[in-house]
Coordinates of C-alpha atoms in Angstrom, one line a residue:
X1 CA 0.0 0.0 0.0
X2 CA 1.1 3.6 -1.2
X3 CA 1.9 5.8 1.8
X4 CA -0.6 8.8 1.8
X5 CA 0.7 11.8 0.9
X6 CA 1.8 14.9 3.8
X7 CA -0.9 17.6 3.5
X8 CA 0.4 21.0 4.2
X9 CA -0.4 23.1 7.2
X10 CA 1.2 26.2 7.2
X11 CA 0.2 29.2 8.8
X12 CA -1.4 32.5 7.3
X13 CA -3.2 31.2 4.4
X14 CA -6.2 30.9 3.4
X15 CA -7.2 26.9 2.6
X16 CA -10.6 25.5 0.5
X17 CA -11.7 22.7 2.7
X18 CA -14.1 20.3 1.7
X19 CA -15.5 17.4 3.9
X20 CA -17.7 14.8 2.2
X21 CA -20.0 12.1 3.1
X22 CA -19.2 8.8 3.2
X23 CA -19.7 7.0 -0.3
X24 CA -21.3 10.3 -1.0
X25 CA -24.3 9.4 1.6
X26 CA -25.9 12.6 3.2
X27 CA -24.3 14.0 6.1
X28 CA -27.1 15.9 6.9
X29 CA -30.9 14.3 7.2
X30 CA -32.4 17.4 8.8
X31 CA -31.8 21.1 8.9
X32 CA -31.2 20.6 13.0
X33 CA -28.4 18.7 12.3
X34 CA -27.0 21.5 9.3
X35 CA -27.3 23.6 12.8
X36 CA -25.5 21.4 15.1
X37 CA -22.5 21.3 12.7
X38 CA -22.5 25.0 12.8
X39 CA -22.9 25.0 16.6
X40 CA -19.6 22.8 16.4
X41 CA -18.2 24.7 14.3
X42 CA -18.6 28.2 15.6
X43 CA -17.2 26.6 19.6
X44 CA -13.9 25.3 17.7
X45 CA -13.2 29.2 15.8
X46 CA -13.6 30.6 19.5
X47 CA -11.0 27.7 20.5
X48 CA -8.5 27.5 17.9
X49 CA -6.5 30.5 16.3
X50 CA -8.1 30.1 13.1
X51 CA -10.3 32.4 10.7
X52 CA -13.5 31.4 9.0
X53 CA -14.2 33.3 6.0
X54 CA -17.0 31.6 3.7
X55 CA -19.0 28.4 4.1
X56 CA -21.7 26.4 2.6
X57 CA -23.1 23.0 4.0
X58 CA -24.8 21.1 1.4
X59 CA -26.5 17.3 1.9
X60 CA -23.6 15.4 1.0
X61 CA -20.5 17.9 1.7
X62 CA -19.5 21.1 3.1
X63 CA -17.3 24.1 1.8
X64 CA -14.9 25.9 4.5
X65 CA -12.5 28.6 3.5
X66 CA -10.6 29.1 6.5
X67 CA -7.5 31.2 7.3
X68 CA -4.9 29.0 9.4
X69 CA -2.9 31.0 11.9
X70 CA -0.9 29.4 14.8
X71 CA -3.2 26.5 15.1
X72 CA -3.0 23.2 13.0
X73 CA -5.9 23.0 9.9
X74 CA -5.8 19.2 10.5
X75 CA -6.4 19.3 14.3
X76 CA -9.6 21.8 13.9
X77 CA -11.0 19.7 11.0
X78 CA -10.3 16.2 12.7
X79 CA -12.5 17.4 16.0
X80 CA -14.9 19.4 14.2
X81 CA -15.3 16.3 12.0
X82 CA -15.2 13.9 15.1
X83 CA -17.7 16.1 16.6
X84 CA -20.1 15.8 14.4
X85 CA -19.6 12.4 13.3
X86 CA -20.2 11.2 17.0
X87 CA -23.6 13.5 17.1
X88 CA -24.7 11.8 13.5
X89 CA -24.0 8.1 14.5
X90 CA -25.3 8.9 18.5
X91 CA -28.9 10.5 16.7
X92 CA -29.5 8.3 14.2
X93 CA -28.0 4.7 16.5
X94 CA -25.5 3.9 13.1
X95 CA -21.6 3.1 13.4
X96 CA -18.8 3.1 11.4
X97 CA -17.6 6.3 9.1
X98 CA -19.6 9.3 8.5
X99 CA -17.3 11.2 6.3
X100 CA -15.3 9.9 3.2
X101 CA -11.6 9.7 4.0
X102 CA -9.7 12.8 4.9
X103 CA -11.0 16.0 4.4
X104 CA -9.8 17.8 1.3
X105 CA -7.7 21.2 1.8
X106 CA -6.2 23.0 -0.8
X107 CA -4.1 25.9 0.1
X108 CA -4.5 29.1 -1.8
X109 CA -1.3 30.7 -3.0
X110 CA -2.9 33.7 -5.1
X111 CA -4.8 36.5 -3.7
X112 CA -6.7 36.6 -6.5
X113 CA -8.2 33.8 -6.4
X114 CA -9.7 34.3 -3.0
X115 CA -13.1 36.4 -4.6
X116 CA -13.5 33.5 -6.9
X117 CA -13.4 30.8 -4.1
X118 CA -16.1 32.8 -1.8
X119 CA -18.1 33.2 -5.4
X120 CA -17.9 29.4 -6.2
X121 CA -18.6 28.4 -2.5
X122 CA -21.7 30.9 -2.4
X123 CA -23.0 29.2 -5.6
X124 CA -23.0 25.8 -4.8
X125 CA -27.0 26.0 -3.9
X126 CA -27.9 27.7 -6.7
X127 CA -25.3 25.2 -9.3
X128 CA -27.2 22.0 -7.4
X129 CA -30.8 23.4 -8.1
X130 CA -31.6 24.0 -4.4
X131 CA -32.6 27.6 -4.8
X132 CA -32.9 29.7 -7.5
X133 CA -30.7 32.6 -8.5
X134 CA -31.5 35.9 -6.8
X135 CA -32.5 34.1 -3.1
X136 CA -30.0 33.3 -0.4
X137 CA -29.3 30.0 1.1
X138 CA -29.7 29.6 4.8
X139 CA -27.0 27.8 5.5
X140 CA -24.0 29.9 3.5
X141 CA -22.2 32.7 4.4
X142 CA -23.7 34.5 1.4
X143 CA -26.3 36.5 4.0
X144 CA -23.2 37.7 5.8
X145 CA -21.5 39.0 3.0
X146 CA -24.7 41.0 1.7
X147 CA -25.8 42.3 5.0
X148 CA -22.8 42.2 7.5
X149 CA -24.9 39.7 10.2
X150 CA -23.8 36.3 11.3
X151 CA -24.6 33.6 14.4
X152 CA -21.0 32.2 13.7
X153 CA -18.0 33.7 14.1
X154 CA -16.7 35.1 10.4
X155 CA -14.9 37.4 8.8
X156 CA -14.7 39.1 5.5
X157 CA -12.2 37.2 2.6
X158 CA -10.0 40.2 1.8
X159 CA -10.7 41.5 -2.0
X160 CA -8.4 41.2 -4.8
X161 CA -7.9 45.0 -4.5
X162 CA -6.9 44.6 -0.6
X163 CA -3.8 42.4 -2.1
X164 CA -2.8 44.5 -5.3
X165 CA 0.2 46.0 -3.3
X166 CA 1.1 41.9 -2.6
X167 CA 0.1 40.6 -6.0
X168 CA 0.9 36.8 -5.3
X169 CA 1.2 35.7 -2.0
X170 CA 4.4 35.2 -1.1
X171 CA 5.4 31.1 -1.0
X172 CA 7.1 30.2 2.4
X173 CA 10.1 28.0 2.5
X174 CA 7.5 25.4 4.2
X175 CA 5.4 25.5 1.2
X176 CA 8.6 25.2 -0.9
X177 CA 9.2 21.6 0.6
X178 CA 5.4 20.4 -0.6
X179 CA 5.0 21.9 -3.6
X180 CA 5.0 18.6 -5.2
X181 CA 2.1 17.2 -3.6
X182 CA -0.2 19.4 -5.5
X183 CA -2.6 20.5 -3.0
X184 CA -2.6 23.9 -3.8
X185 CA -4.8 26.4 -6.1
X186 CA -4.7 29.3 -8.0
X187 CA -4.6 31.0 -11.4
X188 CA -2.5 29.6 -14.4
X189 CA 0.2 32.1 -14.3
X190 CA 0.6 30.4 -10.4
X191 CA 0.7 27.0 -11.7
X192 CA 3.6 27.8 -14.1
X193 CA 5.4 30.1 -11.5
X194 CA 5.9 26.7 -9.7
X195 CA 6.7 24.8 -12.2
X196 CA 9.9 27.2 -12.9
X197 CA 10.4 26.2 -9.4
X198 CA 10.9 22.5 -9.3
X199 CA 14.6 21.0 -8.9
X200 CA 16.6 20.3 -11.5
X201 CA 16.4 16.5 -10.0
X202 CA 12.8 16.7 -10.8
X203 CA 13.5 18.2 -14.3
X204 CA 16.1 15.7 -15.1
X205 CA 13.7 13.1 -14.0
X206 CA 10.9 14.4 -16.1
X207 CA 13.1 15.0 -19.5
X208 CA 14.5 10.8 -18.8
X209 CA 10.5 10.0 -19.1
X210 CA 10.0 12.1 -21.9
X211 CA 12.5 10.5 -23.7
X212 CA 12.3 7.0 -23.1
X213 CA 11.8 4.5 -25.4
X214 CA 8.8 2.8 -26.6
X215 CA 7.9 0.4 -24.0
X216 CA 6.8 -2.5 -27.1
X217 CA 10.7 -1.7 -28.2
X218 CA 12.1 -2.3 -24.8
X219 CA 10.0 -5.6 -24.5
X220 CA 11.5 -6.8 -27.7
X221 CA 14.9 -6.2 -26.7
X222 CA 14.7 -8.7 -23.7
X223 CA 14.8 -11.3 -26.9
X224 CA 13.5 -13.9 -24.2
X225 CA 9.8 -13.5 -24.6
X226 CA 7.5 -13.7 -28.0
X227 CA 4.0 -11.8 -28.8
X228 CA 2.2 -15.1 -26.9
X229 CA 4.0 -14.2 -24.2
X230 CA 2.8 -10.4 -23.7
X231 CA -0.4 -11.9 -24.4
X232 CA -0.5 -14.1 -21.5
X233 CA 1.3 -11.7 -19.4
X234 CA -1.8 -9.1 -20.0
X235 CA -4.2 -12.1 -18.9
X236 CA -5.8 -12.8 -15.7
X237 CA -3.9 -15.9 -15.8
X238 CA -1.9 -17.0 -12.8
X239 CA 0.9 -20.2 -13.6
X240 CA 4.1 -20.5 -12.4
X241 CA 5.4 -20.1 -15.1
X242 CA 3.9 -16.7 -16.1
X243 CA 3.6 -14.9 -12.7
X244 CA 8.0 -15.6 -13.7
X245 CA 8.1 -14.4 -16.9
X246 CA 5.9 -11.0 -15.1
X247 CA 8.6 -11.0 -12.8
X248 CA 11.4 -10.9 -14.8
X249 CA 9.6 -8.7 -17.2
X250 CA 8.5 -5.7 -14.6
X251 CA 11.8 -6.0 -12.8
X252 CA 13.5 -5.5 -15.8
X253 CA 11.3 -2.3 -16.9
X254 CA 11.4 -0.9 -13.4
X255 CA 14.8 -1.0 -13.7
X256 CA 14.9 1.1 -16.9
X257 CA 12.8 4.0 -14.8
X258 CA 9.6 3.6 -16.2
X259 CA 7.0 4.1 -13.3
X260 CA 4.2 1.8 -12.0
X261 CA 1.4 2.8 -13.6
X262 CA 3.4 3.0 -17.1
X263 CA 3.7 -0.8 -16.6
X264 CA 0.4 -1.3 -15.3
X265 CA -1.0 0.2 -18.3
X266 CA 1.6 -1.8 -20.8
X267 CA 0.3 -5.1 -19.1
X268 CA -3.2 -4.0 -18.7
X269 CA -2.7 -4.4 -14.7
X270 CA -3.8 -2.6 -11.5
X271 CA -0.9 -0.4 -9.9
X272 CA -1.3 -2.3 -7.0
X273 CA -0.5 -5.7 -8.4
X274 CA 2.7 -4.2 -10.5
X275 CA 3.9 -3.1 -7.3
X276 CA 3.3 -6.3 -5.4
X277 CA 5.4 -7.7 -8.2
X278 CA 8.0 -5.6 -7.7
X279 CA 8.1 -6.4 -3.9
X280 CA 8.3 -10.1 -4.9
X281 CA 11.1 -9.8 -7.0
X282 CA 13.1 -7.5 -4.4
X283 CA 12.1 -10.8 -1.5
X284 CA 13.6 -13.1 -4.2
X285 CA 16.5 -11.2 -5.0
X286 CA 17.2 -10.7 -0.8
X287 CA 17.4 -14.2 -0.1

């Protein structure tokens, strides 16, 4: 199993949280329990160093934008989460997971981009056909925004005027670290300025894939296998004899850098069993 990737939680930026239901079941049956998660949520921002600045609970999922100061993201959304998951499963007598996985955060690394998230967030309602356009859904921060009143603490997403003397938010050494992990938003000029930032490890990595051979070539230069045999190999079958030949055959390409899913697709495979392949052939080769 593939270790899960590090989120980043950095303080002072804004993130776009999302929490969903598990298997994409309702996470809220009744509007009393829309109100309880906002009776959580408004005790943790009186608790935690952290800024709300736009919501919207749907059926399914919810929409945060919170600004993260010295408090972790992931310890506010794992109890808010917990929270409510433990009211849910207490009302209703069910067990087991309320939400799907991890919550999703995705930290916002141009000012810009802020107006569109609170825009996007605000229109959720209206996109799923819940209200129409022109009325205001209860539970969003849209009323806030139009008339300044709220029962949960909030504040006001800085406008993209309020950041002209910043233009792009400046990226943190922390940030530097995780950039790879792609958890991060804004506008295409953003996305290329880190891309100009990536190591030249990661560049010399990406020009040695983009210039790799044919993976049909490389299988014919092994000279020990025929067409039958990469016809077999791309079968469910499961013989000594081939679950070898997929051996040799995956060790040998992993070897010449080409990545798991490359050969998963090559030998019409899941990722998952190319790597348990590999993990056989490094067992072998250890003892």
């Amino acid at each position: 199993k593939m270790p899960r990737k590090a989120r980043i939680d950095v303080e002072n930026y804004w993130y776009h949280v999302i929490s969903r239901g598990q298997r994409k079941n309702p996470l809220f049956f009744s509007n009393e329990d829309m109100q309880q998660y906002l009776l959580i949520l408004a005790d943790l921002l009186l608790k935690f160093d952290i800024i709300l600045g736009a919501f919207c609970i749907m059926r399914n999922h919810v929409h945060l934008l919170l600004f993260r100061r010295n408090d972790s993201l992931y310890s506010f959304m794992h109890l808010l989460n917990t929270r409510y998951a433990n009211y849910f499963n207490k009302k209703y007598k069910l067990v087991g997971h309320v939400f799907q996985g991890r919550f999703l955060s995705k930290i916002v690394l141009d000012a810009r981009y802020l107006n569109y998230l609170v825009y996007y967030i605000h229109k959720n309602p209206q996109k799923a056909g819940i209200i129409k356009e022109g009325e205001i859904y209860q539970y969003s921060s849209e009323k806030f925004y139009i008339t300044g009143n709220s029962d949960i603490p909030i504040r006001e997403v800085p406008t993209w005027e309020d950041n002209l003397d910043n233009g792009n938010i400046h990226l943190s050494e922390k940030i530097e670290k995780n950039i790879f992990h792609e958890n991060y938003v804004g506008t295409d000029k953003m996305y290329k300025f880190i891309e100009k930032r990536k190591s030249g490890r990661e560049k010399e990595k990406y020009i040695e894939r983009r210039n790799k051979p044919n993976m049909e070539d490389e299988f014919k230069k092994l000279n020990i296998f025929s067409l039958s045999d990469l016809e077999e190999m791309r079968s469910s079958k499961r013989s000594k004899i081939l679950v070898k030949k997929r051996l040799i055959f995956i060790a040998y390409m992993y070897k010449k850098n080409y990545t798991i899913t490359e050969i998963a697709r090559f030998l019409n495979k899941g990722t998952t069993t190319i790597y348990n392949y590999i993990m056989k052939g490094k067992e072998n080769n250890d003892k």
